[in-house]
Amino acid sequence: MSAKIIDGKAIAAEIREELKKEVEEMKEQHGVVPGLVTILVGQNPASVSYVTAKQKTAHELGFYSVQDDQPEDIPEDELLNLIDKYNNDPKIHGILVQLPLPKHINEKKVINAIDPDKDVDCFHPVNLGRLVIGGEETRFLPCTPAGIQELIVRSGFETSGAEVVVVGRSNIVGKPIAIMMMQKGPGANATVTVVHTRTKDLASHCKRADILIVAAGVPGLVKPEWIKPGACVIDVGVNRVGEKKSEKTGRMIPILKGDVDFDAAKEIAGAITPVPGGVGPMTITMLMKNTVRAAQYAIGK
Ligand code: NAD
């Protein structure tokens, strides 16, 4: 039987509707509008398109949003001063510095300069520490892992007691989603295994997974025979494998593939995310959710 296709676009739209209501209530009850600044250094085309999409979503949700473009050669101390300015701006609740940054700028220094209460990407060590402790201590959830968790929960999969296998151990996806899924609490309570490039037998671990989360960046890494029948498969990978002409615009656009052999896997899995249209649309939505949370925390301070 063919798997249920988990529609990231539809679930993201559902969450955005919920956020819109929260924004309206906040405005009415407290006169506060969530404020998000996206800082872009240079004009890397991929970064420009990510930042544009984030700004567009922020506008749609009724945020106060600022797009701050800086030249590629901005000195590091000037960028740090700019972050400090937004740290002290009460209209701004969330600060996002689009990565990667040019080589002359130390990314760690920049991330660490953001006020943890405005760190809506959840990259600051303080917020990652809070995430590890869990429960009430958690302030923000990192955007892609938060999107993954929402997709699993809103698709009706039971996480409590489930065997979750995470392929990949990056700081932005693999590690945080593994921590989130093992926490005590709703949408978690799972038994988690993390596999990576040094894992001896990837297949045997994946075969155990009730929920398989793949974030390796290797097209077609996960073979259909590695999937447990009925499993929930979340494919985070976004790999450019070529180009094609867009039917809509006639322009060349990238052909994207996930880390899972989708066509074969969907005949075995119980549910699976497509690439594109699965995890991707969720990431920006969860950034918006963090900005709303940041504004709520600021009201409560
Ligand atoms: P990364 O390169 O930082 O980490 C990849 C991880 O996968 C590493 O820990 C590595 O050990 C593991 N890995 C790589 N090859 C492997 C192999 N052959 N066997 C086992 N493990 C292997 O990547 P990342 O930032 O975590 O991103 C992973 C993928 O997810 C990329 O394709 C990226 O584009 C995509 N991504 C998508 C979104 C989204 O919003 N849709 C967000 C972040 C990342």
GROMACS .gro file of C-alpha atoms and ligand atoms in nm:
model
  345
    1MET     CA    1   0.000   0.000   0.000
    2SER     CA    2   0.122   0.347  -0.078
    3ALA     CA    3   0.226   0.572   0.213
    4LYS     CA    4   0.036   0.879   0.324
    5ILE     CA    5   0.224   1.179   0.185
    6ILE     CA    6   0.287   1.428   0.466
    7ASP     CA    7   0.201   1.766   0.317
    8GLY     CA    8   0.440   2.018   0.473
    9LYS     CA    9   0.281   2.308   0.285
   10ALA     CA   10  -0.066   2.233   0.423
   11ILE     CA   11   0.057   2.179   0.781
   12ALA     CA   12   0.267   2.497   0.764
   13ALA     CA   13  -0.040   2.690   0.641
   14GLU     CA   14  -0.244   2.551   0.934
   15ILE     CA   15   0.020   2.668   1.186
   16ARG     CA   16   0.042   3.011   1.021
   17GLU     CA   17  -0.334   3.053   1.062
   18GLU     CA   18  -0.297   2.973   1.434
   19LEU     CA   19  -0.012   3.224   1.460
   20LYS     CA   20  -0.213   3.496   1.284
   21LYS     CA   21  -0.478   3.466   1.554
   22GLU     CA   22  -0.215   3.485   1.830
   23VAL     CA   23  -0.067   3.797   1.668
   24GLU     CA   24  -0.410   3.964   1.652
   25GLU     CA   25  -0.481   3.880   2.017
   26MET     CA   26  -0.144   4.014   2.127
   27LYS     CA   27  -0.211   4.337   1.942
   28GLU     CA   28  -0.557   4.377   2.094
   29GLN     CA   29  -0.468   4.279   2.449
   30HIS     CA   30  -0.119   4.425   2.486
   31GLY     CA   31  -0.071   4.663   2.191
   32VAL     CA   32   0.238   4.461   2.096
   33VAL     CA   33   0.326   4.345   1.745
   34PRO     CA   34   0.597   4.075   1.707
   35GLY     CA   35   0.907   4.232   1.550
   36LEU     CA   36   1.160   4.041   1.338
   37VAL     CA   37   1.480   4.170   1.181
   38THR     CA   38   1.661   3.965   0.919
   39ILE     CA   39   2.020   4.072   0.865
   40LEU     CA   40   2.173   3.979   0.530
   41VAL     CA   41   2.545   4.027   0.468
   42GLY     CA   42   2.631   4.030   0.095
   43GLN     CA   43   2.400   3.914  -0.181
   44ASN     CA   44   2.447   3.537  -0.203
   45PRO     CA   45   2.149   3.437  -0.426
   46ALA     CA   46   2.039   3.145  -0.204
   47SER     CA   47   2.057   3.365   0.109
   48VAL     CA   48   1.866   3.646  -0.068
   49SER     CA   49   1.586   3.403  -0.153
   50TYR     CA   50   1.570   3.261   0.202
   51VAL     CA   51   1.559   3.608   0.359
   52THR     CA   52   1.297   3.727   0.107
   53ALA     CA   53   1.076   3.428   0.194
   54LYS     CA   54   1.116   3.495   0.568
   55GLN     CA   55   1.023   3.863   0.525
   56LYS     CA   56   0.723   3.777   0.307
   57THR     CA   57   0.588   3.535   0.570
   58ALA     CA   58   0.649   3.787   0.850
   59HIS     CA   59   0.446   4.048   0.656
   60GLU     CA   60   0.164   3.803   0.592
   61LEU     CA   61   0.139   3.731   0.963
   62GLY     CA   62   0.118   4.101   1.049
   63PHE     CA   63   0.463   4.131   1.211
   64TYR     CA   64   0.671   4.445   1.230
   65SER     CA   65   0.955   4.330   1.007
   66VAL     CA   66   1.285   4.486   0.907
   67GLN     CA   67   1.515   4.367   0.630
   68ASP     CA   68   1.866   4.493   0.702
   69ASP     CA   69   2.105   4.447   0.406
   70GLN     CA   70   2.474   4.494   0.477
   71PRO     CA   71   2.765   4.493   0.232
   72GLU     CA   72   2.976   4.178   0.188
   73ASP     CA   73   3.281   4.360   0.332
   74ILE     CA   74   3.117   4.490   0.652
   75PRO     CA   75   3.380   4.472   0.930
   76GLU     CA   76   3.303   4.220   1.204
   77ASP     CA   77   3.284   4.484   1.479
   78GLU     CA   78   3.029   4.686   1.278
   79LEU     CA   79   2.810   4.378   1.244
   80LEU     CA   80   2.841   4.314   1.618
   81ASN     CA   81   2.740   4.676   1.688
   82LEU     CA   82   2.440   4.636   1.459
   83ILE     CA   83   2.329   4.327   1.653
   84ASP     CA   84   2.371   4.521   1.975
   85LYS     CA   85   2.147   4.795   1.834
   86TYR     CA   86   1.870   4.539   1.768
   87ASN     CA   87   1.931   4.371   2.106
   88ASN     CA   88   1.833   4.705   2.259
   89ASP     CA   89   1.543   4.784   2.026
   90PRO     CA   90   1.216   4.708   2.212
   91LYS     CA   91   1.021   4.683   1.881
   92ILE     CA   92   1.241   4.390   1.773
   93HIS     CA   93   1.173   4.055   1.940
   94GLY     CA   94   1.360   3.828   1.702
   95ILE     CA   95   1.701   3.873   1.536
   96LEU     CA   96   1.801   3.647   1.249
   97VAL     CA   97   2.143   3.672   1.089
   98GLN     CA   98   2.133   3.480   0.763
   99LEU     CA   99   2.415   3.224   0.745
  100PRO     CA  100   2.665   3.157   0.601
  101LEU     CA  101   2.861   3.477   0.664
  102PRO     CA  102   3.165   3.592   0.463
  103LYS     CA  103   3.495   3.430   0.569
  104HIS     CA  104   3.634   3.739   0.748
  105ILE     CA  105   3.350   3.722   1.002
  106ASN     CA  106   3.352   3.474   1.291
  107GLU     CA  107   3.006   3.314   1.284
  108LYS     CA  108   3.029   3.192   1.643
  109LYS     CA  109   3.101   3.544   1.769
  110VAL     CA  110   2.800   3.675   1.578
  111ILE     CA  111   2.563   3.406   1.707
  112ASN     CA  112   2.688   3.459   2.063
  113ALA     CA  113   2.629   3.836   2.033
  114ILE     CA  114   2.254   3.792   1.983
  115ASP     CA  115   2.052   3.837   2.303
  116PRO     CA  116   1.940   3.477   2.381
  117ASP     CA  117   1.587   3.610   2.438
  118LYS     CA  118   1.584   3.731   2.074
  119ASP     CA  119   1.763   3.428   1.928
  120VAL     CA  120   1.470   3.300   1.719
  121ASP     CA  121   1.693   3.066   1.516
  122CYS     CA  122   1.784   2.898   1.849
  123PHE     CA  123   2.153   2.875   1.762
  124HIS     CA  124   2.285   3.049   2.078
  125PRO     CA  125   2.461   2.814   2.324
  126VAL     CA  126   2.232   2.936   2.605
  127ASN     CA  127   1.922   2.829   2.412
  128LEU     CA  128   2.075   2.498   2.307
  129GLY     CA  129   2.162   2.437   2.675
  130ARG     CA  130   1.802   2.516   2.771
  131LEU     CA  131   1.684   2.275   2.501
  132VAL     CA  132   1.897   1.994   2.649
  133ILE     CA  133   1.757   2.055   2.999
  134GLY     CA  134   1.406   2.056   2.850
  135GLY     CA  135   1.067   2.117   3.009
  136GLU     CA  136   1.002   2.468   3.139
  137GLU     CA  137   1.365   2.558   3.082
  138THR     CA  138   1.324   2.545   2.702
  139ARG     CA  139   1.282   2.889   2.547
  140PHE     CA  140   1.289   2.831   2.169
  141LEU     CA  141   1.307   2.520   1.954
  142PRO     CA  142   1.545   2.527   1.657
  143CYS     CA  143   1.332   2.583   1.346
  144THR     CA  144   1.393   2.276   1.129
  145PRO     CA  145   1.376   2.026   1.420
  146ALA     CA  146   1.062   2.201   1.549
  147GLY     CA  147   0.910   2.165   1.203
  148ILE     CA  148   0.999   1.795   1.195
  149GLN     CA  149   0.834   1.735   1.534
  150GLU     CA  150   0.516   1.917   1.423
  151LEU     CA  151   0.499   1.708   1.104
  152ILE     CA  152   0.522   1.386   1.305
  153VAL     CA  153   0.269   1.489   1.569
  154ARG     CA  154   0.017   1.648   1.330
  155SER     CA  155   0.031   1.337   1.109
  156GLY     CA  156  -0.097   1.137   1.405
  157PHE     CA  157   0.215   0.930   1.479
  158GLU     CA  158   0.265   0.817   1.839
  159THR     CA  159   0.611   0.920   1.956
  160SER     CA  160   0.590   0.787   2.313
  161GLY     CA  161   0.788   0.463   2.330
  162ALA     CA  162   0.860   0.475   1.955
  163GLU     CA  163   1.199   0.379   1.814
  164VAL     CA  164   1.328   0.695   1.648
  165VAL     CA  165   1.639   0.676   1.434
  166VAL     CA  166   1.805   1.003   1.327
  167VAL     CA  167   2.051   0.991   1.039
  168GLY     CA  168   2.296   1.282   1.082
  169ARG     CA  169   2.441   1.463   1.383
  170SER     CA  170   2.465   1.828   1.274
  171ASN     CA  171   2.409   2.106   1.526
  172ILE     CA  172   2.114   2.245   1.331
  173VAL     CA  173   1.919   1.925   1.260
  174GLY     CA  174   2.046   1.585   1.379
  175LYS     CA  175   2.158   1.665   1.734
  176PRO     CA  176   1.869   1.892   1.836
  177ILE     CA  177   1.593   1.671   1.690
  178ALA     CA  178   1.745   1.369   1.870
  179ILE     CA  179   1.738   1.561   2.199
  180MET     CA  180   1.383   1.685   2.141
  181MET     CA  181   1.249   1.338   2.063
  182MET     CA  182   1.405   1.184   2.376
  183GLN     CA  183   1.270   1.449   2.616
  184LYS     CA  184   0.995   1.379   2.864
  185GLY     CA  185   0.681   1.538   2.724
  186PRO     CA  186   0.423   1.544   2.448
  187GLY     CA  187   0.548   1.472   2.096
  188ALA     CA  188   0.856   1.307   2.247
  189ASN     CA  189   0.927   1.027   2.502
  190ALA     CA  190   1.090   0.826   2.222
  191THR     CA  191   1.384   0.585   2.229
  192VAL     CA  192   1.639   0.758   2.008
  193THR     CA  193   1.936   0.633   1.809
  194VAL     CA  194   2.161   0.872   1.617
  195VAL     CA  195   2.362   0.734   1.325
  196HIS     CA  196   2.631   0.912   1.124
  197THR     CA  197   2.927   0.866   0.892
  198ARG     CA  198   3.115   0.646   1.141
  199THR     CA  199   2.819   0.417   1.214
  200LYS     CA  200   2.907   0.059   1.124
  201ASP     CA  201   2.579  -0.071   0.988
  202LEU     CA  202   2.343   0.209   0.893
  203ALA     CA  203   2.083  -0.024   0.744
  204SER     CA  204   2.033  -0.234   1.058
  205HIS     CA  205   1.957   0.076   1.268
  206CYS     CA  206   1.723   0.230   1.011
  207LYS     CA  207   1.528  -0.097   0.982
  208ARG     CA  208   1.432  -0.070   1.351
  209ALA     CA  209   1.284   0.276   1.319
  210ASP     CA  210   0.917   0.344   1.376
  211ILE     CA  211   1.008   0.703   1.294
  212LEU     CA  212   1.305   0.758   1.064
  213ILE     CA  213   1.443   1.112   1.040
  214VAL     CA  214   1.706   1.156   0.770
  215ALA     CA  215   1.928   1.466   0.756
  216ALA     CA  216   2.250   1.364   0.583
  217GLY     CA  217   2.259   1.570   0.263
  218VAL     CA  218   2.326   1.260   0.049
  219PRO     CA  219   2.070   1.203  -0.228
  220GLY     CA  220   1.904   0.862  -0.210
  221LEU     CA  221   2.117   0.750   0.088
  222VAL     CA  222   1.830   0.560   0.253
  223LYS     CA  223   1.727   0.257   0.049
  224PRO     CA  224   1.368   0.127   0.051
  225GLU     CA  225   1.476  -0.205   0.207
  226TRP     CA  226   1.604  -0.009   0.512
  227ILE     CA  227   1.251   0.110   0.592
  228LYS     CA  228   1.031  -0.075   0.838
  229PRO     CA  229   0.688  -0.135   0.683
  230GLY     CA  230   0.446   0.131   0.808
  231ALA     CA  231   0.721   0.362   0.943
  232CYS     CA  232   0.697   0.741   0.942
  233VAL     CA  233   0.980   0.874   0.725
  234ILE     CA  234   1.087   1.238   0.752
  235ASP     CA  235   1.329   1.331   0.475
  236VAL     CA  236   1.510   1.653   0.565
  237GLY     CA  237   1.766   1.634   0.283
  238VAL     CA  238   1.756   1.894   0.010
  239ASN     CA  239   2.001   1.804  -0.266
  240ARG     CA  240   2.038   1.980  -0.600
  241VAL     CA  241   2.082   1.704  -0.855
  242GLY     CA  242   2.041   1.905  -1.176
  243GLU     CA  243   1.835   2.176  -1.342
  244LYS     CA  244   1.513   2.186  -1.539
  245LYS     CA  245   1.302   2.445  -1.718
  246SER     CA  246   1.014   2.574  -1.507
  247GLU     CA  247   0.678   2.517  -1.679
  248LYS     CA  248   0.544   2.836  -1.517
  249THR     CA  249   0.824   3.086  -1.585
  250GLY     CA  250   1.040   2.914  -1.849
  251ARG     CA  251   1.344   2.983  -1.631
  252MET     CA  252   1.593   2.718  -1.525
  253ILE     CA  253   1.522   2.590  -1.173
  254PRO     CA  254   1.706   2.330  -0.963
  255ILE     CA  255   1.590   1.970  -0.949
  256LEU     CA  256   1.573   1.881  -0.580
  257LYS     CA  257   1.599   1.534  -0.430
  258GLY     CA  258   1.585   1.415  -0.072
  259ASP     CA  259   1.807   1.171   0.116
  260VAL     CA  260   1.549   0.892   0.074
  261ASP     CA  261   1.461   0.709  -0.246
  262PHE     CA  262   1.108   0.854  -0.236
  263ASP     CA  263   0.932   0.658  -0.514
  264ALA     CA  264   1.035   0.319  -0.377
  265ALA     CA  265   1.013   0.420  -0.009
  266LYS     CA  266   0.652   0.536  -0.036
  267GLU     CA  267   0.546   0.179  -0.121
  268ILE     CA  268   0.680   0.058   0.218
  269ALA     CA  269   0.648   0.349   0.464
  270GLY     CA  270   0.325   0.435   0.643
  271ALA     CA  271   0.384   0.806   0.586
  272ILE     CA  272   0.660   1.004   0.416
  273THR     CA  273   0.753   1.366   0.348
  274PRO     CA  274   0.820   1.468  -0.012
  275VAL     CA  275   1.115   1.684  -0.122
  276PRO     CA  276   1.032   1.959  -0.191
  277GLY     CA  277   0.710   2.026   0.001
  278GLY     CA  278   0.780   1.836   0.323
  279VAL     CA  279   1.014   1.976   0.589
  280GLY     CA  280   1.114   2.285   0.385
  281PRO     CA  281   0.790   2.488   0.426
  282MET     CA  282   0.789   2.415   0.799
  283THR     CA  283   1.125   2.576   0.879
  284ILE     CA  284   1.020   2.936   0.807
  285THR     CA  285   0.687   2.883   0.982
  286MET     CA  286   0.865   2.770   1.299
  287LEU     CA  287   1.087   3.080   1.282
  288MET     CA  288   0.765   3.284   1.289
  289LYS     CA  289   0.638   3.081   1.585
  290ASN     CA  290   0.961   3.155   1.773
  291THR     CA  291   0.920   3.526   1.701
  292VAL     CA  292   0.567   3.520   1.841
  293ARG     CA  293   0.701   3.335   2.149
  294ALA     CA  294   0.980   3.593   2.187
  295ALA     CA  295   0.722   3.873   2.184
  296GLN     CA  296   0.510   3.686   2.441
  297TYR     CA  297   0.814   3.646   2.667
  298ALA     CA  298   0.893   4.016   2.630
  299ILE     CA  299   0.537   4.102   2.741
  300GLY     CA  300   0.570   3.873   3.041
  301LYS     CA  301   0.910   4.010   3.149
  302NAD     P1  302   2.547   1.857   0.765
  302NAD     O1  303   2.629   1.833   0.642
  302NAD     O2  304   2.587   1.960   0.862
  302NAD     O3  305   2.533   1.719   0.844
  302NAD     C1  306   2.509   1.598   0.779
  302NAD     C2  307   2.518   1.485   0.878
  302NAD     O4  308   2.487   1.364   0.810
  302NAD     C3  309   2.654   1.468   0.941
  302NAD     O5  310   2.639   1.459   1.080
  302NAD     C4  311   2.708   1.337   0.884
  302NAD     O6  312   2.773   1.260   0.983
  302NAD     C5  313   2.583   1.266   0.839
  302NAD     N1  314   2.610   1.192   0.714
  302NAD     C6  315   2.654   1.242   0.597
  302NAD     N2  316   2.671   1.142   0.509
  302NAD     C7  317   2.638   1.029   0.571
  302NAD     C8  318   2.637   0.893   0.533
  302NAD     N3  319   2.674   0.855   0.411
  302NAD     N4  320   2.599   0.802   0.625
  302NAD     C9  321   2.561   0.840   0.749
  302NAD     N5  322   2.561   0.967   0.791
  302NAD    C10  323   2.599   1.059   0.703
  302NAD     O7  324   2.399   1.882   0.710
  302NAD     P2  325   2.268   1.947   0.778
  302NAD     O8  326   2.286   2.093   0.788
  302NAD     O9  327   2.228   1.869   0.898
  302NAD    O10  328   2.164   1.920   0.661
  302NAD    C11  329   2.134   1.789   0.618
  302NAD    C12  330   2.044   1.797   0.496
  302NAD    O11  331   1.923   1.859   0.533
  302NAD    C13  332   2.100   1.879   0.381
  302NAD    O12  333   2.058   1.822   0.259
  302NAD    C14  334   2.035   2.014   0.399
  302NAD    O13  335   2.022   2.085   0.278
  302NAD    C15  336   1.900   1.973   0.452
  302NAD     N6  337   1.836   2.075   0.535
  302NAD    C16  338   1.710   2.109   0.503
  302NAD    C17  339   1.644   2.203   0.579
  302NAD    C18  340   1.503   2.239   0.545
  302NAD    O14  341   1.450   2.336   0.598
  302NAD     N7  342   1.437   2.164   0.460
  302NAD    C19  343   1.708   2.264   0.686
  302NAD    C20  344   1.837   2.225   0.719
  302NAD    C21  345   1.900   2.129   0.642
   0.00000   0.00000   0.00000
